[in-house]
Short mmCIF file of C-alpha atoms in Angstrom, two decimals:
data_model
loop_
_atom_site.label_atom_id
_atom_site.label_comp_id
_atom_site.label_asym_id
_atom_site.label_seq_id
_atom_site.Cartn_x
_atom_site.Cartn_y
_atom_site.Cartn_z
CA UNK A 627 174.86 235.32 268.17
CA UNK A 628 173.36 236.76 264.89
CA UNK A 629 171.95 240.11 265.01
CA UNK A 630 169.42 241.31 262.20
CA UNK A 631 171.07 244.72 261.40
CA UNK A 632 168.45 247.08 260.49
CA UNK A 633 169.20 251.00 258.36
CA UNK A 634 167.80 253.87 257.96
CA UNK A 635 168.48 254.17 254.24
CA UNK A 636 165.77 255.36 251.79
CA UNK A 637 164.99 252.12 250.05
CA UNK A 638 165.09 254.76 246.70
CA UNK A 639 168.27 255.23 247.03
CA UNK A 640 170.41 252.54 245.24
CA UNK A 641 174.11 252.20 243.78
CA UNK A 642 172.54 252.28 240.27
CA UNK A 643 170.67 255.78 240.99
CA UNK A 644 173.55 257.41 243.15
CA UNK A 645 175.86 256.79 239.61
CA UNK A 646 173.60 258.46 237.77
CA UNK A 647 173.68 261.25 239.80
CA UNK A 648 177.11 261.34 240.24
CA UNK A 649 177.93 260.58 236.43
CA UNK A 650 174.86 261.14 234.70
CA UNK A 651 175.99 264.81 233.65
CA UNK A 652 179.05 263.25 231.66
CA UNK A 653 176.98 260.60 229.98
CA UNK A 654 174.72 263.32 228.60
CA UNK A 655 177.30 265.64 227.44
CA UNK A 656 179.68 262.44 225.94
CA UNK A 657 176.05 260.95 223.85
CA UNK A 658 175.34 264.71 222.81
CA UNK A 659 179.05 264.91 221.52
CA UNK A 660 179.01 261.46 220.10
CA UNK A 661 175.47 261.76 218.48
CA UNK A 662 176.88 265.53 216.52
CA UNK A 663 179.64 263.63 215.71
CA UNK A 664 177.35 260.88 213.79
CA UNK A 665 175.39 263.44 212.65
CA UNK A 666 178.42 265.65 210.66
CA UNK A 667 179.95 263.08 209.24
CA UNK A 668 177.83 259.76 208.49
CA UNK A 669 179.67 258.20 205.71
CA UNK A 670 183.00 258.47 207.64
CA UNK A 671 181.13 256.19 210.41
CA UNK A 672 179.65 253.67 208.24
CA UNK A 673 183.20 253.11 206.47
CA UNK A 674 185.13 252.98 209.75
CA UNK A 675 182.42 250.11 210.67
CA UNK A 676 182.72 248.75 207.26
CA UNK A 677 186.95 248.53 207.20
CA UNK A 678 187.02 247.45 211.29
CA UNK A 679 184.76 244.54 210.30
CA UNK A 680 186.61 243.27 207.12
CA UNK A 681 189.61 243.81 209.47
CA UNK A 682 188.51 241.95 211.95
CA UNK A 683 186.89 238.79 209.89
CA UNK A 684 190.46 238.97 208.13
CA UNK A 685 192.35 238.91 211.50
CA UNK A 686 189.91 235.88 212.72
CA UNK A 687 190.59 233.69 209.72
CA UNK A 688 194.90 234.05 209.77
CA UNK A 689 196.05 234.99 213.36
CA UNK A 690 193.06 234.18 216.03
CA UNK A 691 192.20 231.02 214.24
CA UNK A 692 192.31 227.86 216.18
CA UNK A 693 195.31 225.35 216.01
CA UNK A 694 194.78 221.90 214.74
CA UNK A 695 195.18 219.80 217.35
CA UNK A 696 198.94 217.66 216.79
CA UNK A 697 198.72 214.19 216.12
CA UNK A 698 201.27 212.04 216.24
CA UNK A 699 203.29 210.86 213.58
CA UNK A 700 203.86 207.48 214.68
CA UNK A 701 201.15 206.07 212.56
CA UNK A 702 198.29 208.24 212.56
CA UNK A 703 196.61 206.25 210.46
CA UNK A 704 196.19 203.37 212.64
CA UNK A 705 195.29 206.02 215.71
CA UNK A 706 192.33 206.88 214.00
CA UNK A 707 191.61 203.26 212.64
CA UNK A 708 191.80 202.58 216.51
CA UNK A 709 190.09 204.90 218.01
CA UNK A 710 187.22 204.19 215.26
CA UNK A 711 186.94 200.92 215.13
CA UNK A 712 186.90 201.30 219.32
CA UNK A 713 184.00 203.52 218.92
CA UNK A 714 181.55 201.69 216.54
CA UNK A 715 182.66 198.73 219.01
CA UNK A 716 181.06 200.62 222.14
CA UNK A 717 178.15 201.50 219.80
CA UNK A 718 177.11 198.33 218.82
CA UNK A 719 177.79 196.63 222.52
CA UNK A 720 175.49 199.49 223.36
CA UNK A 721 172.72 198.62 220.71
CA UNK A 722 172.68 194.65 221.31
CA UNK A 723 172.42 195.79 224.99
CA UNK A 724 169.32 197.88 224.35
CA UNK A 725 167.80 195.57 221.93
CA UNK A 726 168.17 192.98 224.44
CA UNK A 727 166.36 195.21 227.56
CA UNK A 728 163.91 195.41 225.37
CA UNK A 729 163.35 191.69 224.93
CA UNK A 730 163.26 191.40 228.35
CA UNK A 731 160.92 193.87 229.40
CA UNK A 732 158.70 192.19 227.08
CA UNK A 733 158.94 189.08 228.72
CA UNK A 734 159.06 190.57 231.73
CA UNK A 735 155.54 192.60 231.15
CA UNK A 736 154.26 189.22 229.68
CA UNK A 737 154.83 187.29 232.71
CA UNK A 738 153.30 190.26 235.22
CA UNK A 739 150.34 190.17 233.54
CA UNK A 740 149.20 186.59 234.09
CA UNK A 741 146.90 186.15 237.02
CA UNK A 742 148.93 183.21 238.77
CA UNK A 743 152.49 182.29 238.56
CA UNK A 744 153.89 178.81 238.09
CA UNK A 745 157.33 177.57 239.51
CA UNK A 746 158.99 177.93 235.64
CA UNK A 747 157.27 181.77 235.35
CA UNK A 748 159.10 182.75 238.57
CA UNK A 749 162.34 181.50 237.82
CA UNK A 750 162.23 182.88 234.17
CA UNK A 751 161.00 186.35 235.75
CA UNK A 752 163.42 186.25 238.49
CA UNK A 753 166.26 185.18 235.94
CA UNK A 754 164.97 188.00 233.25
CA UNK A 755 165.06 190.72 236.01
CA UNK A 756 168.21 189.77 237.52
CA UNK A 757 170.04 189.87 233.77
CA UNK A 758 167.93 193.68 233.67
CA UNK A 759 170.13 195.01 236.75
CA UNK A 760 173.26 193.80 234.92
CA UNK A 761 172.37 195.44 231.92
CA UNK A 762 171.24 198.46 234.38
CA UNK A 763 174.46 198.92 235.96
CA UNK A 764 176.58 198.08 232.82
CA UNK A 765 175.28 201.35 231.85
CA UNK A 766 175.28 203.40 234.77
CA UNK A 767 179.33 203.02 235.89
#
């Protein structure tokens, strides 16, 4: 079904060094050219480089910069109020969350590390790590 093709192409002979062959002529002759051209008339170069990059920081600050987003008029006060208040919600919902994993890992590690279990330990580690996965997938959606 699947034949391995083999060639009998020089492995030398790649796509980059058959350009060069091809091309490699005009690329010398165009750096020669380009290189004189530096070399007559320096101060020409440097302000053309100069001008082009005032042009173009000029160009980047009126026409290319980036559009403020729109926000709508209705009350965008209130929007942002929202969407703010929303946020620091989420973040502190988040923190008690954490704070309270970390409680009960405590207990948790406390209640591993005693030699023999009594009926109270196991339900208070079974309870502790059952309120864990709820906290585990509250964060994971």
């Amino acid at each position: 079904m699947l034949k391995k093709l083999t060639s009998n192409r020089d492995p030398k002979d790649t796509l980059l060094s058959e350009l060069k062959k091809e091309f490699g002529s005009y690329y010398t002759k165009a750096a020669g050219k380009g290189q004189h051209f530096v070399d007559r008339f320096p101060r020409f170069v440097f302000s053309s480089m100069i001008v082009l990059m005032l042009v173009s920081a000029g160009l980047s600050f009126t026409v290319f910069r980036n559009k403020e987003p729109v926000i709508n008029k209705k009350a965008p006060a209130a929007q942002k109020s929202s969407s703010l208040t929303t946020g620091l919600g989420q973040l502190l919902q988040t923190g008690e969350s954490l704070r309270e994993t970390i409680a009960l890992k405590r207990q948790v590690d406390s209640l591993i590390a005693k030699k023999t279990l009594t009926n109270a330990d196991s339900a208070a580690l079974e309870k502790a790590l059952d309120k864990l996965q709820q906290l585990n997938k509250q964060f994971k959606p």
